[in-house]
PDB file of C-alpha atoms and ligand atoms in Angstrom:
ATOM      1  CA  UNK M   1      -6.463  -4.026  -8.902  1.00 98.00           C
ATOM      2  CA  UNK M   2      -5.634  -5.118  -5.380  1.00 98.00           C
ATOM      3  CA  UNK M   3      -6.894  -2.953  -2.519  1.00 98.00           C
ATOM      4  CA  UNK M   4      -4.601  -2.398   0.454  1.00 98.00           C
ATOM      5  CA  UNK M   5      -5.480  -0.160   3.390  1.00 98.00           C
ATOM      6  CA  UNK M   6      -2.853   2.364   4.448  1.00 98.00           C
ATOM      7  CA  UNK M   7      -3.218   2.579   8.221  1.00 98.00           C
ATOM      8  CA  UNK M   8      -2.134   1.097  11.529  1.00 97.00           C
ATOM      9  CA  UNK M   9      -5.608   1.609  13.019  1.00 98.00           C
ATOM     10  CA  UNK M  10      -6.922  -1.857  13.896  1.00 98.00           C
ATOM     11  CA  UNK M  11     -10.597  -0.808  13.900  1.00 98.00           C
ATOM     12  CA  UNK M  12     -10.297   0.624  10.379  1.00 98.00           C
ATOM     13  CA  UNK M  13      -8.439  -2.477   9.208  1.00 98.00           C
ATOM     14  CA  UNK M  14     -11.249  -4.651  10.658  1.00 98.00           C
ATOM     15  CA  UNK M  15     -13.892  -2.467   8.976  1.00 98.00           C
ATOM     16  CA  UNK M  16     -12.198  -2.766   5.575  1.00 98.00           C
ATOM     17  CA  UNK M  17     -11.614  -6.487   6.072  1.00 98.00           C
ATOM     18  CA  UNK M  18     -15.316  -6.996   6.858  1.00 98.00           C
ATOM     19  CA  UNK M  19     -16.182  -5.624   3.391  1.00 98.00           C
ATOM     20  CA  UNK M  20     -14.522  -8.694   1.882  1.00 97.00           C
ATOM     21  CA  UNK M  21     -12.566  -6.634  -0.646  1.00 97.00           C
ATOM     22  CA  UNK M  22      -9.317  -6.060   1.250  1.00 98.00           C
ATOM     23  CA  UNK M  23      -6.142  -7.651  -0.114  1.00 98.00           C
ATOM     24  CA  UNK M  24      -3.465  -6.303   2.240  1.00 98.00           C
ATOM     25  CA  UNK M  25      -2.194  -3.574   4.561  1.00 98.00           C
ATOM     26  CA  UNK M  26       0.577  -0.995   4.408  1.00 98.00           C
ATOM     27  CA  UNK M  27       1.935   0.886   7.393  1.00 95.00           C
ATOM     28  CA  UNK M  28       4.794   3.268   8.013  1.00 94.00           C
ATOM     29  CA  UNK M  29       6.433   4.734  11.135  1.00 93.00           C
ATOM     30  CA  UNK M  30       4.213   7.851  10.949  1.00 94.00           C
ATOM     31  CA  UNK M  31       1.022   5.764  10.794  1.00 96.00           C
ATOM     32  CA  UNK M  32       2.226   3.715  13.802  1.00 96.00           C
ATOM     33  CA  UNK M  33       2.981   6.883  15.777  1.00 95.00           C
ATOM     34  CA  UNK M  34      -0.470   8.269  14.892  1.00 96.00           C
ATOM     35  CA  UNK M  35      -2.012   5.279  16.682  1.00 97.00           C
ATOM     36  CA  UNK M  36       0.305   5.790  19.677  1.00 97.00           C
ATOM     37  CA  UNK M  37       2.259   2.601  18.907  1.00 96.00           C
ATOM     38  CA  UNK M  38       5.836   3.256  19.972  1.00 94.00           C
ATOM     39  CA  UNK M  39       8.786   1.095  21.026  1.00 94.00           C
ATOM     40  CA  UNK M  40      10.048  -1.972  19.184  1.00 94.00           C
ATOM     41  CA  UNK M  41       8.110  -4.577  21.187  1.00 96.00           C
ATOM     42  CA  UNK M  42       4.784  -2.758  20.757  1.00 96.00           C
ATOM     43  CA  UNK M  43       5.372  -2.199  17.062  1.00 97.00           C
ATOM     44  CA  UNK M  44       6.172  -5.875  16.511  1.00 97.00           C
ATOM     45  CA  UNK M  45       3.072  -6.926  18.436  1.00 97.00           C
ATOM     46  CA  UNK M  46       1.036  -4.510  16.319  1.00 97.00           C
ATOM     47  CA  UNK M  47       2.283  -6.116  13.093  1.00 97.00           C
ATOM     48  CA  UNK M  48       1.222  -9.494  14.469  1.00 97.00           C
ATOM     49  CA  UNK M  49      -2.205  -8.096  15.404  1.00 98.00           C
ATOM     50  CA  UNK M  50      -2.616  -6.795  11.833  1.00 98.00           C
ATOM     51  CA  UNK M  51      -1.533 -10.159  10.382  1.00 98.00           C
ATOM     52  CA  UNK M  52      -4.180 -11.839  12.525  1.00 97.00           C
ATOM     53  CA  UNK M  53      -6.901  -9.651  10.992  1.00 98.00           C
ATOM     54  CA  UNK M  54      -5.919  -9.711   7.298  1.00 97.00           C
ATOM     55  CA  UNK M  55      -4.651 -12.747   5.408  1.00 95.00           C
ATOM     56  CA  UNK M  56      -2.644 -10.815   2.825  1.00 98.00           C
ATOM     57  CA  UNK M  57       0.602  -8.876   2.448  1.00 98.00           C
ATOM     58  CA  UNK M  58       1.383  -6.575   5.405  1.00 98.00           C
ATOM     59  CA  UNK M  59       4.180  -4.054   4.799  1.00 98.00           C
ATOM     60  CA  UNK M  60       6.433  -3.502   7.819  1.00 98.00           C
ATOM     61  CA  UNK M  61       9.020  -0.742   7.476  1.00 97.00           C
ATOM     62  CA  UNK M  62      12.659  -0.910   8.578  1.00 98.00           C
ATOM     63  CA  UNK M  63      13.976   2.034  10.595  1.00 97.00           C
ATOM     64  CA  UNK M  64      17.677   1.502   9.874  1.00 98.00           C
ATOM     65  CA  UNK M  65      19.141   3.371   6.908  1.00 98.00           C
ATOM     66  CA  UNK M  66      22.439   1.462   6.693  1.00 98.00           C
ATOM     67  CA  UNK M  67      22.730  -1.842   4.802  1.00 98.00           C
ATOM     68  CA  UNK M  68      23.612  -4.056   7.781  1.00 98.00           C
ATOM     69  CA  UNK M  69      20.900  -2.515   9.916  1.00 98.00           C
ATOM     70  CA  UNK M  70      18.259  -2.939   7.199  1.00 98.00           C
ATOM     71  CA  UNK M  71      19.244  -6.584   6.682  1.00 98.00           C
ATOM     72  CA  UNK M  72      19.110  -7.275  10.419  1.00 98.00           C
ATOM     73  CA  UNK M  73      15.743  -5.565  10.897  1.00 98.00           C
ATOM     74  CA  UNK M  74      14.253  -6.925   7.670  1.00 98.00           C
ATOM     75  CA  UNK M  75      15.167 -10.518   8.513  1.00 98.00           C
ATOM     76  CA  UNK M  76      13.651 -10.087  11.960  1.00 98.00           C
ATOM     77  CA  UNK M  77      10.443  -8.632  10.484  1.00 98.00           C
ATOM     78  CA  UNK M  78      10.187 -11.324   7.795  1.00 98.00           C
ATOM     79  CA  UNK M  79      10.378 -14.040  10.466  1.00 98.00           C
ATOM     80  CA  UNK M  80       7.386 -12.591  12.337  1.00 97.00           C
ATOM     81  CA  UNK M  81       4.740 -13.895   9.926  1.00 97.00           C
ATOM     82  CA  UNK M  82       4.549 -15.369   6.414  1.00 97.00           C
ATOM     83  CA  UNK M  83       2.590 -12.325   5.172  1.00 98.00           C
ATOM     84  CA  UNK M  84       5.113  -9.689   6.217  1.00 98.00           C
ATOM     85  CA  UNK M  85       6.617  -7.669   3.349  1.00 98.00           C
ATOM     86  CA  UNK M  86       9.775  -5.763   4.325  1.00 98.00           C
ATOM     87  CA  UNK M  87       9.357  -2.096   3.450  1.00 98.00           C
ATOM     88  CA  UNK M  88      12.631  -0.411   2.547  1.00 98.00           C
ATOM     89  CA  UNK M  89      13.340   3.218   1.618  1.00 98.00           C
ATOM     90  CA  UNK M  90      14.530   4.169  -1.867  1.00 98.00           C
ATOM     91  CA  UNK M  91      18.148   4.963  -1.063  1.00 98.00           C
ATOM     92  CA  UNK M  92      21.361   3.315  -2.271  1.00 98.00           C
ATOM     93  CA  UNK M  93      21.675   1.138   0.821  1.00 98.00           C
ATOM     94  CA  UNK M  94      17.997   0.276   0.453  1.00 98.00           C
ATOM     95  CA  UNK M  95      18.444  -0.958  -3.118  1.00 98.00           C
ATOM     96  CA  UNK M  96      21.365  -3.114  -1.961  1.00 98.00           C
ATOM     97  CA  UNK M  97      19.175  -4.517   0.814  1.00 98.00           C
ATOM     98  CA  UNK M  98      16.313  -5.205  -1.620  1.00 98.00           C
ATOM     99  CA  UNK M  99      18.727  -7.111  -3.910  1.00 98.00           C
ATOM    100  CA  UNK M 100      19.832  -9.181  -0.905  1.00 98.00           C
ATOM    101  CA  UNK M 101      16.243  -9.935   0.174  1.00 98.00           C
ATOM    102  CA  UNK M 102      15.321 -10.833  -3.421  1.00 98.00           C
ATOM    103  CA  UNK M 103      18.124 -13.404  -3.451  1.00 98.00           C
ATOM    104  CA  UNK M 104      16.761 -14.847  -0.200  1.00 98.00           C
ATOM    105  CA  UNK M 105      13.152 -14.989  -1.441  1.00 98.00           C
ATOM    106  CA  UNK M 106      12.003 -12.357   1.085  1.00 98.00           C
ATOM    107  CA  UNK M 107       9.295 -10.018  -0.206  1.00 98.00           C
ATOM    108  CA  UNK M 108      10.025  -6.275  -0.276  1.00 98.00           C
ATOM    109  CA  UNK M 109       8.218  -2.990  -0.817  1.00 98.00           C
ATOM    110  CA  UNK M 110      10.436  -0.147  -2.018  1.00 98.00           C
ATOM    111  CA  UNK M 111       8.982   2.990  -0.463  1.00 98.00           C
ATOM    112  CA  UNK M 112       9.344   6.765  -0.876  1.00 98.00           C
ATOM    113  CA  UNK M 113       9.490   6.539  -4.662  1.00 98.00           C
ATOM    114  CA  UNK M 114       8.986   9.823  -6.504  1.00 98.00           C
ATOM    115  CA  UNK M 115      10.522   9.251  -9.951  1.00 98.00           C
ATOM    116  CA  UNK M 116      10.613   6.714 -12.786  1.00 98.00           C
ATOM    117  CA  UNK M 117      14.361   6.353 -12.344  1.00 98.00           C
ATOM    118  CA  UNK M 118      13.857   5.248  -8.761  1.00 98.00           C
ATOM    119  CA  UNK M 119      11.117   2.828  -9.841  1.00 98.00           C
ATOM    120  CA  UNK M 120      13.448   1.367 -12.474  1.00 98.00           C
ATOM    121  CA  UNK M 121      16.095   0.722  -9.817  1.00 98.00           C
ATOM    122  CA  UNK M 122      13.530  -0.957  -7.549  1.00 98.00           C
ATOM    123  CA  UNK M 123      12.491  -3.301 -10.372  1.00 98.00           C
ATOM    124  CA  UNK M 124      16.115  -4.095 -11.261  1.00 98.00           C
ATOM    125  CA  UNK M 125      16.718  -5.034  -7.621  1.00 98.00           C
ATOM    126  CA  UNK M 126      13.712  -7.370  -7.770  1.00 98.00           C
ATOM    127  CA  UNK M 127      11.417  -5.528  -5.341  1.00 98.00           C
ATOM    128  CA  UNK M 128       8.057  -7.269  -4.970  1.00 98.00           C
ATOM    129  CA  UNK M 129       6.317  -3.874  -4.810  1.00 98.00           C
ATOM    130  CA  UNK M 130       7.301  -0.319  -5.677  1.00 98.00           C
ATOM    131  CA  UNK M 131       5.459   2.474  -3.855  1.00 98.00           C
ATOM    132  CA  UNK M 132       5.201   5.747  -5.794  1.00 98.00           C
ATOM    133  CA  UNK M 133       3.678   8.412  -3.503  1.00 98.00           C
ATOM    134  CA  UNK M 134       1.197  10.082  -5.792  1.00 98.00           C
ATOM    135  CA  UNK M 135      -0.568  12.349  -3.282  1.00 98.00           C
ATOM    136  CA  UNK M 136       2.701  13.832  -2.057  1.00 98.00           C
ATOM    137  CA  UNK M 137       3.666  14.628  -5.664  1.00 98.00           C
ATOM    138  CA  UNK M 138       0.285  16.296  -6.211  1.00 98.00           C
ATOM    139  CA  UNK M 139       0.998  18.296  -3.035  1.00 97.00           C
ATOM    140  CA  UNK M 140       4.019  19.880  -4.737  1.00 98.00           C
ATOM    141  CA  UNK M 141       2.282  20.638  -8.049  1.00 97.00           C
ATOM    142  CA  UNK M 142       3.607  17.548  -9.836  1.00 98.00           C
ATOM    143  CA  UNK M 143       1.278  15.042 -11.505  1.00 98.00           C
ATOM    144  CA  UNK M 144       1.414  11.920  -9.332  1.00 98.00           C
ATOM    145  CA  UNK M 145      -0.796   9.914 -11.688  1.00 98.00           C
ATOM    146  CA  UNK M 146       1.575  10.674 -14.572  1.00 98.00           C
ATOM    147  CA  UNK M 147       4.322   8.969 -12.586  1.00 98.00           C
ATOM    148  CA  UNK M 148       2.177   5.825 -12.222  1.00 98.00           C
ATOM    149  CA  UNK M 149       1.578   5.877 -16.012  1.00 98.00           C
ATOM    150  CA  UNK M 150       5.295   6.247 -16.761  1.00 98.00           C
ATOM    151  CA  UNK M 151       6.258   3.411 -14.425  1.00 98.00           C
ATOM    152  CA  UNK M 152       3.544   1.184 -15.969  1.00 98.00           C
ATOM    153  CA  UNK M 153       4.985   1.828 -19.454  1.00 98.00           C
ATOM    154  CA  UNK M 154       8.561   1.032 -18.450  1.00 98.00           C
ATOM    155  CA  UNK M 155       7.646  -2.065 -16.434  1.00 98.00           C
ATOM    156  CA  UNK M 156       5.554  -3.371 -19.352  1.00 98.00           C
ATOM    157  CA  UNK M 157       8.374  -2.677 -21.833  1.00 98.00           C
ATOM    158  CA  UNK M 158      10.626  -5.105 -19.978  1.00 98.00           C
ATOM    159  CA  UNK M 159       8.025  -7.295 -18.283  1.00 98.00           C
ATOM    160  CA  UNK M 160       9.365  -6.461 -14.830  1.00 98.00           C
ATOM    161  CA  UNK M 161       7.468  -8.444 -12.229  1.00 98.00           C
ATOM    162  CA  UNK M 162       7.633  -5.705  -9.585  1.00 98.00           C
ATOM    163  CA  UNK M 163       4.072  -4.691  -8.751  1.00 98.00           C
ATOM    164  CA  UNK M 164       3.154  -1.003  -8.814  1.00 98.00           C
ATOM    165  CA  UNK M 165       1.647  -0.160  -5.434  1.00 98.00           C
ATOM    166  CA  UNK M 166       0.150   3.326  -5.772  1.00 98.00           C
ATOM    167  CA  UNK M 167       0.623   4.938  -2.351  1.00 98.00           C
ATOM    168  CA  UNK M 168      -0.232   8.261  -0.755  1.00 97.00           C
ATOM    169  CA  UNK M 169      -3.734   7.918  -2.196  1.00 97.00           C
ATOM    170  CA  UNK M 170      -5.896  10.746  -0.923  1.00 95.00           C
ATOM    171  CA  UNK M 171      -9.358  10.259  -2.463  1.00 96.00           C
ATOM    172  CA  UNK M 172     -11.582   8.078  -4.608  1.00 97.00           C
ATOM    173  CA  UNK M 173     -10.558   9.595  -7.952  1.00 97.00           C
ATOM    174  CA  UNK M 174      -6.967   8.587  -7.249  1.00 98.00           C
ATOM    175  CA  UNK M 175      -8.202   4.987  -6.877  1.00 98.00           C
ATOM    176  CA  UNK M 176     -10.261   5.105 -10.081  1.00 98.00           C
ATOM    177  CA  UNK M 177      -7.466   6.700 -12.120  1.00 98.00           C
ATOM    178  CA  UNK M 178      -4.938   4.163 -10.795  1.00 98.00           C
ATOM    179  CA  UNK M 179      -7.268   1.366 -11.930  1.00 98.00           C
ATOM    180  CA  UNK M 180      -7.535   2.977 -15.399  1.00 98.00           C
ATOM    181  CA  UNK M 181      -3.757   3.240 -15.679  1.00 98.00           C
ATOM    182  CA  UNK M 182      -3.253  -0.359 -14.617  1.00 98.00           C
ATOM    183  CA  UNK M 183      -1.621   0.031 -11.233  1.00 98.00           C
ATOM    184  CA  UNK M 184      -1.354  -3.458  -9.712  1.00 98.00           C
ATOM    185  CA  UNK M 185      -2.261  -2.300  -6.217  1.00 98.00           C
ATOM    186  CA  UNK M 186      -3.495   0.842  -4.516  1.00 98.00           C
ATOM    187  CA  UNK M 187      -3.105   1.578  -0.835  1.00 98.00           C
ATOM    188  CA  UNK M 188      -5.310   4.241   0.662  1.00 98.00           C
ATOM    189  CA  UNK M 189      -7.062   5.367   3.823  1.00 97.00           C
ATOM    190  CA  UNK M 190     -10.442   3.835   4.696  1.00 98.00           C
ATOM    191  CA  UNK M 191     -12.139   7.132   3.717  1.00 97.00           C
ATOM    192  CA  UNK M 192     -10.919   6.764   0.115  1.00 97.00           C
ATOM    193  CA  UNK M 193     -12.314   3.216  -0.093  1.00 97.00           C
ATOM    194  CA  UNK M 194     -15.614   4.203   1.511  1.00 97.00           C
ATOM    195  CA  UNK M 195     -15.893   7.083  -0.962  1.00 97.00           C
ATOM    196  CA  UNK M 196     -16.295   4.549  -3.777  1.00 98.00           C
ATOM    197  CA  UNK M 197     -19.695   3.538  -2.401  1.00 97.00           C
ATOM    198  CA  UNK M 198     -21.206   6.983  -2.614  1.00 97.00           C
ATOM    199  CA  UNK M 199     -23.744   7.994  -5.240  1.00 98.00           C
ATOM    200  CA  UNK M 200     -26.875  10.070  -4.578  1.00 98.00           C
ATOM    201  CA  UNK M 201     -28.846   8.110  -7.217  1.00 98.00           C
ATOM    202  CA  UNK M 202     -28.135   4.884  -5.300  1.00 98.00           C
ATOM    203  CA  UNK M 203     -29.458   6.499  -2.113  1.00 97.00           C
ATOM    204  CA  UNK M 204     -32.586   8.011  -3.711  1.00 98.00           C
ATOM    205  CA  UNK M 205     -33.224   4.847  -5.778  1.00 98.00           C
ATOM    206  CA  UNK M 206     -33.084   2.632  -2.703  1.00 98.00           C
ATOM    207  CA  UNK M 207     -35.311   5.022  -0.770  1.00 98.00           C
ATOM    208  CA  UNK M 208     -37.878   4.871  -3.590  1.00 97.00           C
ATOM    209  CA  UNK M 209     -37.757   1.049  -3.819  1.00 97.00           C
ATOM    210  CA  UNK M 210     -38.358   0.716  -0.089  1.00 97.00           C
ATOM    211  CA  UNK M 211     -41.164   3.313  -0.134  1.00 97.00           C
ATOM    212  CA  UNK M 212     -42.881   1.490  -3.040  1.00 96.00           C
ATOM    213  CA  UNK M 213     -42.511  -1.885  -1.319  1.00 95.00           C
ATOM    214  CA  UNK M 214     -44.064  -0.490   1.832  1.00 94.00           C
ATOM    215  CA  UNK M 215     -47.108   0.855  -0.081  1.00 93.00           C
ATOM    216  CA  UNK M 216     -48.299  -2.705  -0.645  1.00 79.00           C
ATOM    217  CA  UNK M 217     -47.388  -4.068   2.816  1.00 77.00           C
TER     218      UNK M 217
HETATM  219  O1  LIG T 301       2.331   4.623   3.368  1.00 51.07           O
HETATM  220  C1  LIG T 301       2.886   5.591   2.555  1.00 51.07           C
HETATM  221  C2  LIG T 301       1.958   6.618   2.004  1.00 51.07           C
HETATM  222  O2  LIG T 301       0.780   6.018   1.589  1.00 51.07           O
HETATM  223  C3  LIG T 301       1.797   7.868   2.798  1.00 51.07           C
HETATM  224  O3  LIG T 301       0.681   8.621   2.450  1.00 51.07           O
HETATM  225  O4  LIG T 301      -0.904  10.478   2.824  1.00 51.07           O
HETATM  226  O5  LIG T 301       1.190  10.350   4.201  1.00 51.07           O
HETATM  227  O6  LIG T 301       1.303  10.971   1.814  1.00 51.07           O
HETATM  228  P1  LIG T 301       0.562  10.188   2.836  1.00 51.07           P
END
């Protein structure tokens, strides 16, 4: 399973990149705003800064919600860097835009997906990635992981090439369960990735090894 980090924080992206296990980055307008990145020029520069840190897919989201606007913005974003993936919302105009970008060989990430029907449409349009938001479904008492399972089944039935990018990951168990289900990618905050390291037996075992080594030295 590929690991993407879901942030616009450059320090966290660098920290994850330094681990050697990072495959890509996802961002969204809220994550940009959280870092105080506002205005088109600053946002574009920020995408370039991210592309200079990580050599992997970097999702950059369009703001327009009409077809022409999404095409204009998406083409502009795609020209920024070879690793940019145009992130497009799951709406009718968005599906039309994804179909257009597919025909032009431009990579897309269909975002704000909350149902199998929406994921089916994204695959039919040829999206490179589909982003089901599992944490936000959990937030409203709906099983987000079940959605990932259902999409996996349908995509496998028809051998759709669209990659399932499990988004809105909140913690380490989401990552582990997504790997069990067979999600192609997960995107999560740095805290969820760092959580995978933690085990008290690793800590106490290492402490003991070092203490025993030091007895003889
Ligand atoms: O990038 C989209 C998604 O991962 C958002 O996550 O935590 O805001 O639901 P969250």
